[in-house]
Amino acid sequence: MTLWIYQTGDQKPLEIAEIVYGYVERMNAELPESIEMIVMWDRAREYRERLELLLKNGAFGLGLVLVVLGIFLAPKLAFWVGSAVPVCLLGGIMLLPAMDTTINMISLFAFIISLGILVDDAVIIGEEVFSNIQRGMTR
């Protein structure tokens, strides 16, 4: 027998998975030993992996921005440009409810892609600001 469980409404996939695993554990304790209930396919694992990838990429991008700009340009500039990564990620996450969206596979993929664009643009803008300061421009 196969039982499919789907997300409907505002449920979060990780919370659904936790409830399902708890249910499976309780049922296995009650079922005869010849019958076992198992989870065959868990999309929550994919969500966790994408979320971990987003966090790793964010940390790596932030570290890369801080190191490269700190070494080659100016540490102060590296700090301000590097602060764009966590501010933008947190801002994007905070805007999800206002856009009536949740963290799902599509939004996680969008965050991962936009993180790369953000780091690239932050470095380019930081270099331009630094070169303008070197030429004597103040504003």
PDB file of N, CA and C in Angstrom, residues 53-54 57-58 61-62 84-90 92 106-122:
ATOM      1  N   LEU A  53      22.762  24.450   0.793  1.00  0.00           N
ATOM      2  CA  LEU A  53      23.518  24.990  -0.334  1.00  0.00           C
ATOM      3  C   LEU A  53      23.438  26.514  -0.358  1.00  0.00           C
ATOM      4  N   LEU A  54      22.253  27.052  -0.100  1.00  0.00           N
ATOM      5  CA  LEU A  54      22.084  28.502  -0.054  1.00  0.00           C
ATOM      6  C   LEU A  54      22.946  29.110   1.046  1.00  0.00           C
ATOM      7  N   ASN A  57      26.693  28.766   0.053  1.00  0.00           N
ATOM      8  CA  ASN A  57      27.029  29.728  -0.997  1.00  0.00           C
ATOM      9  C   ASN A  57      27.044  31.151  -0.462  1.00  0.00           C
ATOM     10  N   GLY A  58      26.106  31.458   0.425  1.00  0.00           N
ATOM     11  CA  GLY A  58      26.078  32.792   1.023  1.00  0.00           C
ATOM     12  C   GLY A  58      27.317  33.061   1.850  1.00  0.00           C
ATOM     13  N   GLY A  61      30.314  33.297  -0.575  1.00  0.00           N
ATOM     14  CA  GLY A  61      30.272  34.568  -1.299  1.00  0.00           C
ATOM     15  C   GLY A  61      30.658  35.736  -0.414  1.00  0.00           C
ATOM     16  N   LEU A  62      30.152  35.742   0.806  1.00  0.00           N
ATOM     17  CA  LEU A  62      30.499  36.803   1.750  1.00  0.00           C
ATOM     18  C   LEU A  62      31.983  36.774   2.068  1.00  0.00           C
ATOM     19  N   ALA A  84      26.209  43.732   2.038  1.00  0.00           N
ATOM     20  CA  ALA A  84      25.082  43.614   1.104  1.00  0.00           C
ATOM     21  C   ALA A  84      24.552  42.185   1.039  1.00  0.00           C
ATOM     22  N   VAL A  85      25.413  41.193   1.204  1.00  0.00           N
ATOM     23  CA  VAL A  85      24.982  39.792   1.073  1.00  0.00           C
ATOM     24  C   VAL A  85      23.965  39.424   2.150  1.00  0.00           C
ATOM     25  N   PRO A  86      24.286  39.556   3.451  1.00  0.00           N
ATOM     26  CA  PRO A  86      23.278  39.172   4.447  1.00  0.00           C
ATOM     27  C   PRO A  86      22.053  40.089   4.445  1.00  0.00           C
ATOM     28  N   VAL A  87      22.248  41.378   4.178  1.00  0.00           N
ATOM     29  CA  VAL A  87      21.111  42.302   4.163  1.00  0.00           C
ATOM     30  C   VAL A  87      20.132  41.919   3.055  1.00  0.00           C
ATOM     31  N   CYS A  88      20.635  41.630   1.880  1.00  0.00           N
ATOM     32  CA  CYS A  88      19.757  41.265   0.761  1.00  0.00           C
ATOM     33  C   CYS A  88      19.085  39.913   0.982  1.00  0.00           C
ATOM     34  N   LEU A  89      19.815  38.937   1.509  1.00  0.00           N
ATOM     35  CA  LEU A  89      19.202  37.633   1.773  1.00  0.00           C
ATOM     36  C   LEU A  89      18.110  37.745   2.828  1.00  0.00           C
ATOM     37  N   LEU A  90      18.397  38.445   3.920  1.00  0.00           N
ATOM     38  CA  LEU A  90      17.387  38.607   4.965  1.00  0.00           C
ATOM     39  C   LEU A  90      16.204  39.428   4.461  1.00  0.00           C
ATOM     40  N   GLY A  92      15.134  39.582   1.381  1.00  0.00           N
ATOM     41  CA  GLY A  92      14.363  38.713   0.495  1.00  0.00           C
ATOM     42  C   GLY A  92      13.505  37.727   1.258  1.00  0.00           C
ATOM     43  N   ILE A 106      11.434  26.384  -5.804  1.00  0.00           N
ATOM     44  CA  ILE A 106      11.620  27.463  -6.780  1.00  0.00           C
ATOM     45  C   ILE A 106      12.230  28.690  -6.122  1.00  0.00           C
ATOM     46  N   SER A 107      11.715  29.071  -4.955  1.00  0.00           N
ATOM     47  CA  SER A 107      12.267  30.258  -4.294  1.00  0.00           C
ATOM     48  C   SER A 107      13.692  30.007  -3.809  1.00  0.00           C
ATOM     49  N   LEU A 108      13.999  28.797  -3.363  1.00  0.00           N
ATOM     50  CA  LEU A 108      15.374  28.489  -2.963  1.00  0.00           C
ATOM     51  C   LEU A 108      16.315  28.568  -4.161  1.00  0.00           C
ATOM     52  N   PHE A 109      15.882  28.039  -5.296  1.00  0.00           N
ATOM     53  CA  PHE A 109      16.698  28.124  -6.507  1.00  0.00           C
ATOM     54  C   PHE A 109      16.907  29.581  -6.908  1.00  0.00           C
ATOM     55  N   ALA A 110      15.852  30.384  -6.803  1.00  0.00           N
ATOM     56  CA  ALA A 110      15.964  31.808  -7.133  1.00  0.00           C
ATOM     57  C   ALA A 110      16.934  32.512  -6.190  1.00  0.00           C
ATOM     58  N   PHE A 111      16.899  32.166  -4.906  1.00  0.00           N
ATOM     59  CA  PHE A 111      17.839  32.757  -3.953  1.00  0.00           C
ATOM     60  C   PHE A 111      19.277  32.370  -4.293  1.00  0.00           C
ATOM     61  N   ILE A 112      19.500  31.117  -4.669  1.00  0.00           N
ATOM     62  CA  ILE A 112      20.854  30.662  -5.003  1.00  0.00           C
ATOM     63  C   ILE A 112      21.375  31.404  -6.236  1.00  0.00           C
ATOM     64  N   ILE A 113      20.540  31.526  -7.266  1.00  0.00           N
ATOM     65  CA  ILE A 113      20.951  32.245  -8.479  1.00  0.00           C
ATOM     66  C   ILE A 113      21.190  33.721  -8.176  1.00  0.00           C
ATOM     67  N   SER A 114      20.266  34.342  -7.458  1.00  0.00           N
ATOM     68  CA  SER A 114      20.413  35.775  -7.177  1.00  0.00           C
ATOM     69  C   SER A 114      21.589  36.053  -6.252  1.00  0.00           C
ATOM     70  N   LEU A 115      21.968  35.084  -5.436  1.00  0.00           N
ATOM     71  CA  LEU A 115      23.141  35.257  -4.577  1.00  0.00           C
ATOM     72  C   LEU A 115      24.397  35.420  -5.427  1.00  0.00           C
ATOM     73  N   GLY A 116      24.529  34.622  -6.471  1.00  0.00           N
ATOM     74  CA  GLY A 116      25.675  34.759  -7.368  1.00  0.00           C
ATOM     75  C   GLY A 116      25.688  36.100  -8.073  1.00  0.00           C
ATOM     76  N   ILE A 117      24.527  36.536  -8.531  1.00  0.00           N
ATOM     77  CA  ILE A 117      24.432  37.840  -9.192  1.00  0.00           C
ATOM     78  C   ILE A 117      24.755  38.950  -8.204  1.00  0.00           C
ATOM     79  N   LEU A 118      24.248  38.829  -6.989  1.00  0.00           N
ATOM     80  CA  LEU A 118      24.480  39.845  -5.958  1.00  0.00           C
ATOM     81  C   LEU A 118      25.962  39.995  -5.638  1.00  0.00           C
ATOM     82  N   VAL A 119      26.652  38.875  -5.449  1.00  0.00           N
ATOM     83  CA  VAL A 119      28.083  38.925  -5.133  1.00  0.00           C
ATOM     84  C   VAL A 119      28.851  39.537  -6.296  1.00  0.00           C
ATOM     85  N   ASP A 120      28.528  39.139  -7.507  1.00  0.00           N
ATOM     86  CA  ASP A 120      29.204  39.690  -8.682  1.00  0.00           C
ATOM     87  C   ASP A 120      28.994  41.199  -8.778  1.00  0.00           C
ATOM     88  N   ASP A 121      27.755  41.631  -8.648  1.00  0.00           N
ATOM     89  CA  ASP A 121      27.461  43.067  -8.733  1.00  0.00           C
ATOM     90  C   ASP A 121      28.081  43.844  -7.583  1.00  0.00           C
ATOM     91  N   ALA A 122      28.098  43.262  -6.396  1.00  0.00           N
ATOM     92  CA  ALA A 122      28.690  43.950  -5.245  1.00  0.00           C
ATOM     93  C   ALA A 122      30.175  44.201  -5.468  1.00  0.00           C
TER      94      ALA A 122
END
